XYZ file of C-alpha atoms in Angstrom:
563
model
C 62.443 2.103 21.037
C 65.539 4.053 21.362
C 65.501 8.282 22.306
C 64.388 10.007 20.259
C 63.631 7.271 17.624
C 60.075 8.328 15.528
C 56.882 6.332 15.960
C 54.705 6.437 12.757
C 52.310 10.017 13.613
C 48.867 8.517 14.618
C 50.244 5.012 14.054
C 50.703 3.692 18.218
C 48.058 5.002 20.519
C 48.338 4.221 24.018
C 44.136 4.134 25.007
C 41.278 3.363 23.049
C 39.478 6.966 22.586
C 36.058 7.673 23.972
C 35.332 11.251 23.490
C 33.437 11.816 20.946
C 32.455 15.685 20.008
C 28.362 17.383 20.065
C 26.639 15.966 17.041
C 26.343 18.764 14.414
C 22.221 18.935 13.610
C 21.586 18.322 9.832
C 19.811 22.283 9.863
C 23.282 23.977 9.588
C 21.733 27.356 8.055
C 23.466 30.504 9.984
C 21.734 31.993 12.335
C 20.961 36.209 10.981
C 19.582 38.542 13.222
C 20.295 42.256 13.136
C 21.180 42.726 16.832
C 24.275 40.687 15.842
C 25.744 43.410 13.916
C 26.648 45.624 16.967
C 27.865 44.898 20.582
C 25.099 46.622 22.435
C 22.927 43.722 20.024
C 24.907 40.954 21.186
C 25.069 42.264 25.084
C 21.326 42.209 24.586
C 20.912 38.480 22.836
C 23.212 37.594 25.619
C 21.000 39.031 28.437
C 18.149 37.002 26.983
C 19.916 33.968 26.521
C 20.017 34.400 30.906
C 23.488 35.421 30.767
C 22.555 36.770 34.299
C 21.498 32.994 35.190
C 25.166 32.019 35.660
C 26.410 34.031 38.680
C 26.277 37.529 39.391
C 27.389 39.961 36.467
C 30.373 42.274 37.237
C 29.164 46.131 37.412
C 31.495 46.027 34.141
C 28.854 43.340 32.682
C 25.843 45.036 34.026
C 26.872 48.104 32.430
C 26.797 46.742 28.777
C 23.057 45.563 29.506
C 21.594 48.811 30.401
C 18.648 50.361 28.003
C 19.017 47.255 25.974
C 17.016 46.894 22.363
C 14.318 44.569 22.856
C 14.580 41.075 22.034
C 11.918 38.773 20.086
C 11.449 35.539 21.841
C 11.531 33.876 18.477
C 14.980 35.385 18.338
C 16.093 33.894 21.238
C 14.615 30.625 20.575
C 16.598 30.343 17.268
C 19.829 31.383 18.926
C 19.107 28.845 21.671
C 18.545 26.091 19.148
C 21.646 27.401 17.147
C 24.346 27.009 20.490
C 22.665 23.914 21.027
C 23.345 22.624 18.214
C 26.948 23.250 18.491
C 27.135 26.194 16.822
C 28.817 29.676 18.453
C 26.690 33.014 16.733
C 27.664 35.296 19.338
C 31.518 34.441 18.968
C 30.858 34.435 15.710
C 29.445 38.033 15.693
C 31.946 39.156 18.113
C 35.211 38.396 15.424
C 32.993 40.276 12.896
C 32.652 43.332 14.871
C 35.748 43.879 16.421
C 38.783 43.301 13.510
C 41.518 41.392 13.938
C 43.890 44.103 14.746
C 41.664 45.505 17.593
C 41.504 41.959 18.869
C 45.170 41.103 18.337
C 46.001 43.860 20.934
C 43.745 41.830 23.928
C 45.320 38.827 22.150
C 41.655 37.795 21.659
C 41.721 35.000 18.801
C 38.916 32.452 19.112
C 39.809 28.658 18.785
C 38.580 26.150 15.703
C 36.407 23.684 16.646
C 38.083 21.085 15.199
C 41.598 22.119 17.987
C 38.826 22.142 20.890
C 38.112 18.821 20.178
C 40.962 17.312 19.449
C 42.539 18.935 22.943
C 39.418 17.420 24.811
C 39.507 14.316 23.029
C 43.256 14.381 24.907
C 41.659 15.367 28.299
C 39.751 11.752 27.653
C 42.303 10.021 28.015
C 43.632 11.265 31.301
C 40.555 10.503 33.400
C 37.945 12.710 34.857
C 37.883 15.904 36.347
C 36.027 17.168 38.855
C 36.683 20.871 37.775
C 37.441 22.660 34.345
C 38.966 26.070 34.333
C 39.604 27.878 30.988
C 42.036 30.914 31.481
C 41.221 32.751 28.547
C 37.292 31.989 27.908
C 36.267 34.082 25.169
C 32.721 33.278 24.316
C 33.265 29.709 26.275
C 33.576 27.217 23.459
C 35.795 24.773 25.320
C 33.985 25.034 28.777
C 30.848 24.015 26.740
C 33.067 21.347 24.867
C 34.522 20.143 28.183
C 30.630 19.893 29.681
C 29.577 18.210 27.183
C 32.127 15.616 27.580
C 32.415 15.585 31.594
C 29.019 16.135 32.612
C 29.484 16.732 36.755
C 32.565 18.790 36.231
C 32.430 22.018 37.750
C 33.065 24.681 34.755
C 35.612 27.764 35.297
C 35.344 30.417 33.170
C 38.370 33.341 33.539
C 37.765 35.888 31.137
C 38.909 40.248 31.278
C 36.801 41.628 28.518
C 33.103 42.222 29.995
C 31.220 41.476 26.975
C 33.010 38.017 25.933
C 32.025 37.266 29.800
C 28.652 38.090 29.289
C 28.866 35.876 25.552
C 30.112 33.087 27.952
C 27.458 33.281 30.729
C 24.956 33.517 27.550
C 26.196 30.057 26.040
C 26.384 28.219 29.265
C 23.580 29.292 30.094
C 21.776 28.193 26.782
C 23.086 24.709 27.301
C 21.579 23.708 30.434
C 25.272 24.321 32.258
C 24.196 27.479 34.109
C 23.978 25.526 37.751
C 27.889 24.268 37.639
C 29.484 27.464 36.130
C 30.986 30.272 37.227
C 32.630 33.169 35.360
C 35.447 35.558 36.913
C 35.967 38.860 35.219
C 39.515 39.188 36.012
C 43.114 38.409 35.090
C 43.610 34.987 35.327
C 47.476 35.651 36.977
C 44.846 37.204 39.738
C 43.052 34.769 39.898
C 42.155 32.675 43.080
C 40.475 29.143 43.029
C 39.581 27.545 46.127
C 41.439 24.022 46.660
C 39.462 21.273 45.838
C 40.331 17.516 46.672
C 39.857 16.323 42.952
C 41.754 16.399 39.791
C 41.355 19.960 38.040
C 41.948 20.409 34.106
C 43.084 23.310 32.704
C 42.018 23.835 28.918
C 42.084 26.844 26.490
C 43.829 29.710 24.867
C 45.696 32.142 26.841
C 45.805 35.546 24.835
C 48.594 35.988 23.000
C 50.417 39.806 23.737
C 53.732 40.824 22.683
C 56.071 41.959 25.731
C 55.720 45.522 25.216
C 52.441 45.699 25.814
C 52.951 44.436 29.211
C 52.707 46.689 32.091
C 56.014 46.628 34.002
C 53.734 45.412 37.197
C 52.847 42.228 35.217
C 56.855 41.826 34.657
C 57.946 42.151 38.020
C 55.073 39.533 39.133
C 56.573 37.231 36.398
C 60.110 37.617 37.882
C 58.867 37.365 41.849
C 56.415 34.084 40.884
C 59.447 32.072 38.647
C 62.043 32.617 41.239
C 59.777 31.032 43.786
C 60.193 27.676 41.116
C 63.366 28.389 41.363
C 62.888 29.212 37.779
C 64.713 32.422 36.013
C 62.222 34.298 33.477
C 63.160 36.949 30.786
C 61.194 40.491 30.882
C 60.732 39.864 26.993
C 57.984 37.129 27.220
C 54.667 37.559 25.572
C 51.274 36.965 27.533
C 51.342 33.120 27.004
C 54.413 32.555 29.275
C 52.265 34.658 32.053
C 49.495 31.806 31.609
C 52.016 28.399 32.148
C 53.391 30.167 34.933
C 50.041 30.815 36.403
C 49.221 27.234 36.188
C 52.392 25.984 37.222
C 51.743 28.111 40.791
C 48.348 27.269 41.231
C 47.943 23.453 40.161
C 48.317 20.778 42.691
C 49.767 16.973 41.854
C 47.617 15.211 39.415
C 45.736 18.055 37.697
C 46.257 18.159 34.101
C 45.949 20.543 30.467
C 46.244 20.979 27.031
C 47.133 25.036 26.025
C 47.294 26.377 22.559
C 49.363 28.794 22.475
C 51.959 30.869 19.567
C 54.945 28.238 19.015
C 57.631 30.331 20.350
C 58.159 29.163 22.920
C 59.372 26.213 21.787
C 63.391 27.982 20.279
C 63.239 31.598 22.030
C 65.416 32.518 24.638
C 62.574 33.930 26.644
C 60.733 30.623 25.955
C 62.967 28.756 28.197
C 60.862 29.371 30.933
C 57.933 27.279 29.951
C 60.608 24.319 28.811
C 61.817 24.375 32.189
C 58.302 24.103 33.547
C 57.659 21.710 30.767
C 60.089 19.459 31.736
C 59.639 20.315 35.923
C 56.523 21.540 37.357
C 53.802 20.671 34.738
C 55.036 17.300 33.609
C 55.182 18.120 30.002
C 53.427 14.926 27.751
C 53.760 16.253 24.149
C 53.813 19.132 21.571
C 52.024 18.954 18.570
C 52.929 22.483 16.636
C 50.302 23.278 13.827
C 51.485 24.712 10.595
C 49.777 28.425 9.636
C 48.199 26.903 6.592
C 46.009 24.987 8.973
C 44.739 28.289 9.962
C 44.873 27.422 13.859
C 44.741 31.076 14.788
C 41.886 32.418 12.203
C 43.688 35.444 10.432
C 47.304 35.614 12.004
C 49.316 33.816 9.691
C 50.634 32.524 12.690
C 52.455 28.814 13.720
C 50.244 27.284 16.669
C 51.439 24.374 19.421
C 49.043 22.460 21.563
C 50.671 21.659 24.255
C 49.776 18.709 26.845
C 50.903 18.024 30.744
C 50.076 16.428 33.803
C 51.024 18.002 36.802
C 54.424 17.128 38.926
C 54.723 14.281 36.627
C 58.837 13.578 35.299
C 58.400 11.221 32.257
C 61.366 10.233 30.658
C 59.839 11.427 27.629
C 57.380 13.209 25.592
C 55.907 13.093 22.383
C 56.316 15.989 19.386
C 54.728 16.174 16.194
C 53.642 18.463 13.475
C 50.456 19.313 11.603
C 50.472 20.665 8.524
C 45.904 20.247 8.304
C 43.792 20.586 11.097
C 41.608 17.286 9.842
C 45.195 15.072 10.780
C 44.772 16.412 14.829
C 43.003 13.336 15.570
C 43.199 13.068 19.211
C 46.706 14.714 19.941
C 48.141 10.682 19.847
C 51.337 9.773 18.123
C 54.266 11.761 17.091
C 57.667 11.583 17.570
C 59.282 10.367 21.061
C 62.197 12.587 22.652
C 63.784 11.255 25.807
C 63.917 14.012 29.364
C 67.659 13.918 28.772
C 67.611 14.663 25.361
C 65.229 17.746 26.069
C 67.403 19.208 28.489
C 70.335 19.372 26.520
C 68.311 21.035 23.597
C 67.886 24.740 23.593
C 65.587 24.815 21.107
C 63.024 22.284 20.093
C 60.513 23.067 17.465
C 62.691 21.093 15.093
C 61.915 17.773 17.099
C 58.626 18.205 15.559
C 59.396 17.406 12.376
C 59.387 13.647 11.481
C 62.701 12.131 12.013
C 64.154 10.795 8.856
C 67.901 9.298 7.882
C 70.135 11.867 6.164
C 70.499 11.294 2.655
C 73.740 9.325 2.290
C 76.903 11.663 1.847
C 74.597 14.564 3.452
C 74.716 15.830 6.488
C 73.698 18.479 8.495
C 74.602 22.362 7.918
C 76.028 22.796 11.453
C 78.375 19.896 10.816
C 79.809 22.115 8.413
C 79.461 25.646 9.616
C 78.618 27.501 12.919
C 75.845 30.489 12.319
C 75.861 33.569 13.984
C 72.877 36.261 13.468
C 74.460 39.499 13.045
C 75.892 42.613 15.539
C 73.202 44.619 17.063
C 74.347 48.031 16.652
C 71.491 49.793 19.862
C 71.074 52.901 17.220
C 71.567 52.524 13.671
C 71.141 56.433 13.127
C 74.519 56.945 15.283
C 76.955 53.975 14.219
C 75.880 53.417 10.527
C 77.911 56.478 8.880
C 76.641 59.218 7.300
C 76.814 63.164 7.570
C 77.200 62.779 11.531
C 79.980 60.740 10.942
C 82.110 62.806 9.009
C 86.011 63.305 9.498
C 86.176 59.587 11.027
C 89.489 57.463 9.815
C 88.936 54.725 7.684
C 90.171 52.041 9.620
C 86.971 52.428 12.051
C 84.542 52.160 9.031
C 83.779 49.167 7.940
C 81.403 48.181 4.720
C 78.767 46.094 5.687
C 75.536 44.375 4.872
C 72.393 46.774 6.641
C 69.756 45.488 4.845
C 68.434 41.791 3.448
C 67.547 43.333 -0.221
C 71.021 44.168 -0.054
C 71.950 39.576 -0.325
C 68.801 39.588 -2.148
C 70.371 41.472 -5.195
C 73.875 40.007 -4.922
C 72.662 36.764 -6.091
C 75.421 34.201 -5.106
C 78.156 35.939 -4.791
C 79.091 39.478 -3.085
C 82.095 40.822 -5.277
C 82.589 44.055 -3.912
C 81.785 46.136 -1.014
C 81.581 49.502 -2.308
C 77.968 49.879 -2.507
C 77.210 48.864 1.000
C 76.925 51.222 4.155
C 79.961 52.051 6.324
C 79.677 50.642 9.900
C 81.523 52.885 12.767
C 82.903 49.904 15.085
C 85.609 51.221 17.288
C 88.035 49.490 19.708
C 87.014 49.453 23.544
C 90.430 50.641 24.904
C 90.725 54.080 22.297
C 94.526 54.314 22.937
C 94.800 52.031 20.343
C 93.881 54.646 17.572
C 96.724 56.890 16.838
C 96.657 60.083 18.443
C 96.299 62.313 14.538
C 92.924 60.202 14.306
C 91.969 60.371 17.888
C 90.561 64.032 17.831
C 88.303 63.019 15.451
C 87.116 60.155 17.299
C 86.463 62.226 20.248
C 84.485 64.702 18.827
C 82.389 61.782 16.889
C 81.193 60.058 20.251
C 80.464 63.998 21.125
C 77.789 64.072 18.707
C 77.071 60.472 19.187
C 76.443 61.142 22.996
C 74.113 63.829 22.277
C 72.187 61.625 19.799
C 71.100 59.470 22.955
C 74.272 56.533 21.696
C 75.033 56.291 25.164
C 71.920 55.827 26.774
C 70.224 53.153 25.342
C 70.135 49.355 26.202
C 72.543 47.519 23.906
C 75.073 50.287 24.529
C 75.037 50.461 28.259
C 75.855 46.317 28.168
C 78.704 46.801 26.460
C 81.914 46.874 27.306
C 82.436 50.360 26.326
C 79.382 52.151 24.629
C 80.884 53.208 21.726
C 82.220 49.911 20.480
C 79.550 47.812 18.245
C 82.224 45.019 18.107
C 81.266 43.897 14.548
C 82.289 39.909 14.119
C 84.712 38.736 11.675
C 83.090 38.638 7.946
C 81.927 35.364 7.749
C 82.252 33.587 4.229
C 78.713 33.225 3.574
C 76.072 35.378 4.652
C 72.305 34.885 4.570
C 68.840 36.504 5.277
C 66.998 34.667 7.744
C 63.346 36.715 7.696
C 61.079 37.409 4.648
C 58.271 36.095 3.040
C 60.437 33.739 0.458
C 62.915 31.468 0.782
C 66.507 33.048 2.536
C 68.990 34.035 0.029
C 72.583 32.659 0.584
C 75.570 34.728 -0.989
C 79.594 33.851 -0.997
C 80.730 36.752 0.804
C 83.877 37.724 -1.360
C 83.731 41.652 -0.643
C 84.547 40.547 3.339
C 81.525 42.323 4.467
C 80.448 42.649 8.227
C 76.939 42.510 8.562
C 74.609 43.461 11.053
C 71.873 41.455 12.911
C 69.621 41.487 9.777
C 71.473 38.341 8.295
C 73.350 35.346 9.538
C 76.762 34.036 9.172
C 77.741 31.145 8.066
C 81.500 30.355 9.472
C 82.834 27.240 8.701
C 83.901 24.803 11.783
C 87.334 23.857 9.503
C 88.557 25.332 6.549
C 86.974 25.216 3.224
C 88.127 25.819 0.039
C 86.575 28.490 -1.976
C 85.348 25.745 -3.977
C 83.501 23.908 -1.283
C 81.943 27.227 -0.324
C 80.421 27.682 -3.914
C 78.652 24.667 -4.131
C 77.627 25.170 -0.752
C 75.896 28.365 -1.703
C 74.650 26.736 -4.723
C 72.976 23.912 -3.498
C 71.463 25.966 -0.402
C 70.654 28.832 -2.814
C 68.126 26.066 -4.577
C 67.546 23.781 -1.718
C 63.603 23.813 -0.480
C 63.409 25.015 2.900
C 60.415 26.989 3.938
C 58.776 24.378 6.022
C 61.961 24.915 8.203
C 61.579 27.708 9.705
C 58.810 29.324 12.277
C 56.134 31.299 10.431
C 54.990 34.332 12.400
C 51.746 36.770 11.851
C 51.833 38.031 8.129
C 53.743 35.099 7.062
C 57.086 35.645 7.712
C 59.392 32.569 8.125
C 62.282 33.401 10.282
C 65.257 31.179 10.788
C 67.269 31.001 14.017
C 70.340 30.284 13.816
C 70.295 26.835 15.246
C 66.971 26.004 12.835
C 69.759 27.271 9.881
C 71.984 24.782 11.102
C 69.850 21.443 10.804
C 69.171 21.956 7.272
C 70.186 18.476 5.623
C 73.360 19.792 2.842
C 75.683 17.651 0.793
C 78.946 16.659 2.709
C 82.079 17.814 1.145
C 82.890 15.517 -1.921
C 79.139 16.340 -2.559
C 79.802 19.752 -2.417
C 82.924 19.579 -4.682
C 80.934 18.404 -7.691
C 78.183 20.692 -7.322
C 80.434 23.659 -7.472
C 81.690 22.318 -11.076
């Protein structure tokens, strides 16, 4: 099979699978108790459950269980029954309790059953470990998975938030597993785990936080720990990145994982870390990315990818497929097949998930046709979009331009004129170049703009002189690229600049105005939401290199639609 060539998803599987998951009992009625309605209730179900049975609680733990309500054995009994069965009521209670928001800050979001499985019934197929760590435990529902399944494996729980260590001690202990777990509360980046001489899998969630909730500590250990890979790592990567890393420095030659984990790493520049460890260090086997719809992070909104390695391996390829319902996960198996070389010349890969079909004949691909280029970042719109500040400033360094998507939303298909949109200050690096009547002005502009903080800020102090935006060329078509709807395309015949809230589309050779009206048209109508990356909310955001392998008609094509 040549690179890159699809196999039929689920079609070719390489082992016969033997995991097979904890029977669900036929007595599936929820499990009610009013303790669960609080957190001091579910320290104290936890507590008699013998979450002290599994180690030593943390003086953070044994704080939560101090003058605890009591507890009715027949309580317990139920709850016992209910974990045994397969079930997760304290979890369960937890994500009640604490909303989403408060939660999304810790980047606590608690996995589907159905992923857990499917990732272990992976880990099957591997071999057997003699150790399972979990770097992000929550209430432990893939340690107990994972002991279920590998019954003298030594269970790892790593886990920062005292009571979802406590749920964890509390389920492990409820399912006999008490006597071959362990739970850390600490960071797992601080983590230390004594070197064993067998195989160790690493399974789970790491917490997903944005970068700028990151303490600049955490940043500088992401920088120090990647150049010791001889990796380089960007400042702007969220939490997950932290957790690969991790891995990557800890794990020895044949250990082995399966993360889920936010699919952005898969196209963002700050991703590139974890494709270089992917493709290095780990020993990347396959993606499988899993559509919002499918719900794989309960009430984000948000595009999953389950991602599988085996450590120090170099295959010449891996597998990449996409799930649009979380019943198709089977065992992780099948998918698409993209060759090591292939992957290293790619920046961006989510789009290798998609099933490889042949282009419609007399189509071809967008970026055949034109290059797009997200718009100029301006560092302070306040300052360099004109207004009152602005005033006395010569023409020639104002230029109309597009500042807002409603603003391609309400053109339609074509932007006639420009006399509606926002003036954008871009002036030349070397100033000389203004005539000296119009200079004066200038100078006492970037006055105003200095005290305004213009100078100060990042974008401004990278460029080559502060004051100049350096606005591109209008490009002949423009488009959105984020919202909740499909991206709005619009023949850009007012020569508008736009800013980094749209993309443009610049053709590679010349096109006739013609051309570039049935391209518009047949992109304005074209279905394309299931190309681009949802994020939390439901956005869909296209990158520019996702905009350019959208299928389009080739020129001739083109020609007739525009009639």
């Amino acid at each position: 099979m040549s690179a890159g060539e699809p196999d039929a998803l689920n079609a070719i599987t390489d082992l016969v699978f033997a995991y097979r998951p904890v029977p669900k009992k036929k007595n599936s009625a929820p499990f009610r108790s009013s303790l669960l309605s609080s957190e001091r209730g579910i320290a104290a179900l936890a507590l008699a459950l013998g979450a002290d049975t599994v180690g030593k609680l943390t003086d953070a733990e044994a704080a939560l269980v101090k003058s605890m309500p009591d507890v009715q054995a027949s309580e317990v009994n139920a709850l016992r029954s209910k974990i045994r069965d397969g079930g997760d009521p304290l979890g369960e209670a937890f994500c009640n309790i604490r909303s989403a928001d408060v939660r999304r800050e810790s980047g606590a979001v608690y996995t589907p059953y159905k992923i857990v499985e499917a990732m272990l019934g992976w880990a099957t197929t591997i071999g057997v470990p003699d150790r399972i760590v979990d770097p992000g435990a929550g209430s432990g529902r893939f340690l107990i998975e994972a002991g279920r399944q590998f019954k003298k494996a030594s269970l790892v729980a790593v886990e920062t938030d005292p009571l979802a260590a406590l749920m964890t001690r509390a389920n492990l202990a409820a399912v006999g597993m008490a006597d071959r777990s362990s739970v850390l509360l600490k960071d797992f980046r601080a983590a230390e785990f004594e070197q064993i001489e067998g195989r160790t899998l690493y399974i789970g969630n790491p917490p997903y936080v944005r970068h700028h909730l990151i303490d600049s500590i955490w940043k500088n250990w992401l920088k120090e720990q990647s150049s010791h890979l001889n990796l380089k790592a960007s400042q702007l990567a969220g939490l997950h990145v932290y957790f690969f890393l991790a891995i990557a420095r800890w794990a020895k030659a044949g250990d082995y994982g399966a993360l889920i984990t936010a699919s952005e790493w898969l196209d963002v520049n700050y991703g590139q870390l974890v494709r270089d460890l992917f493709l290095n260090r780990l020993g990347g086997q396959a993606v499988y990315v899993i559509e919002p719809e499918a719900e794989p992070f309960p009430g984000t909104q948000s595009t999953a990818a389950v991602t599988t390695f085996k450590v120090n391996g170099t295959p010449p390829s891996a597998r990449f497929a996409r799930i649009n319902k979380l019943d198709d996960l089977d065992h992780l198996s099948g998918g698409r097949r993209v060759s090591r070389e292939r992957l290293i010349a790619e920046p961006r890969w989510s789009h290798f998930t998609r099933k490889a079909r042949e282009i419609q004949s007399g189509y071809v691909e967008l970026g055949e046709l034109c290059r797009v280029h997200r718009g100029q970042v301006t560092g302070s719109n306040r300052v360099w979009i004109a207004g009152e500040h602005s005033e006395g400033l010569p023409d020639d360094v104002l230029f109309p331009t597009v500042t807002r998507a409603m603003e391609l939303f309400r053109a339609g298909q074509i932007l006639t004129s420009g006399d509606k949109l926002r003036r954008v200050i871009d002036l030349p690096v070397d100033l000389s170049e203004i005539p000296a009547k119009k200079r004066e002005a200038v100078q006492e502009f970037l006055k105003r703009a200095e005290k305004m903080g213009a100078k100060t800020n990042y974008t401004s102090m990278h460029r080559k002189a502060w004051w100049a935006v350096g606005l591109r060329e209008p490009a002949p078509v423009l488009a959105t690229y984020m919202a909740r709807r499909p991206p709005a395309f619009v023949l850009n015949k007012a020569d508008a600049r736009h800013l980094n809230i749209a993309h443009g589309l610049y053709p590679r050779d010349p096109m006739t105005d013609k051309l570039l009206r049935g391209l518009v048209k047949y992109l304005s109508g074209a279905p394309m939401m299931d190309r681009g990356r949802v994020y939390a909310g439901g956005l869909t955001k296209f990158e520019p290199r996702e905009m350019e392998r959208i299928p389009v008609p080739g020129p001739a094509v083109l020609a007739q639609i525009a009639t």
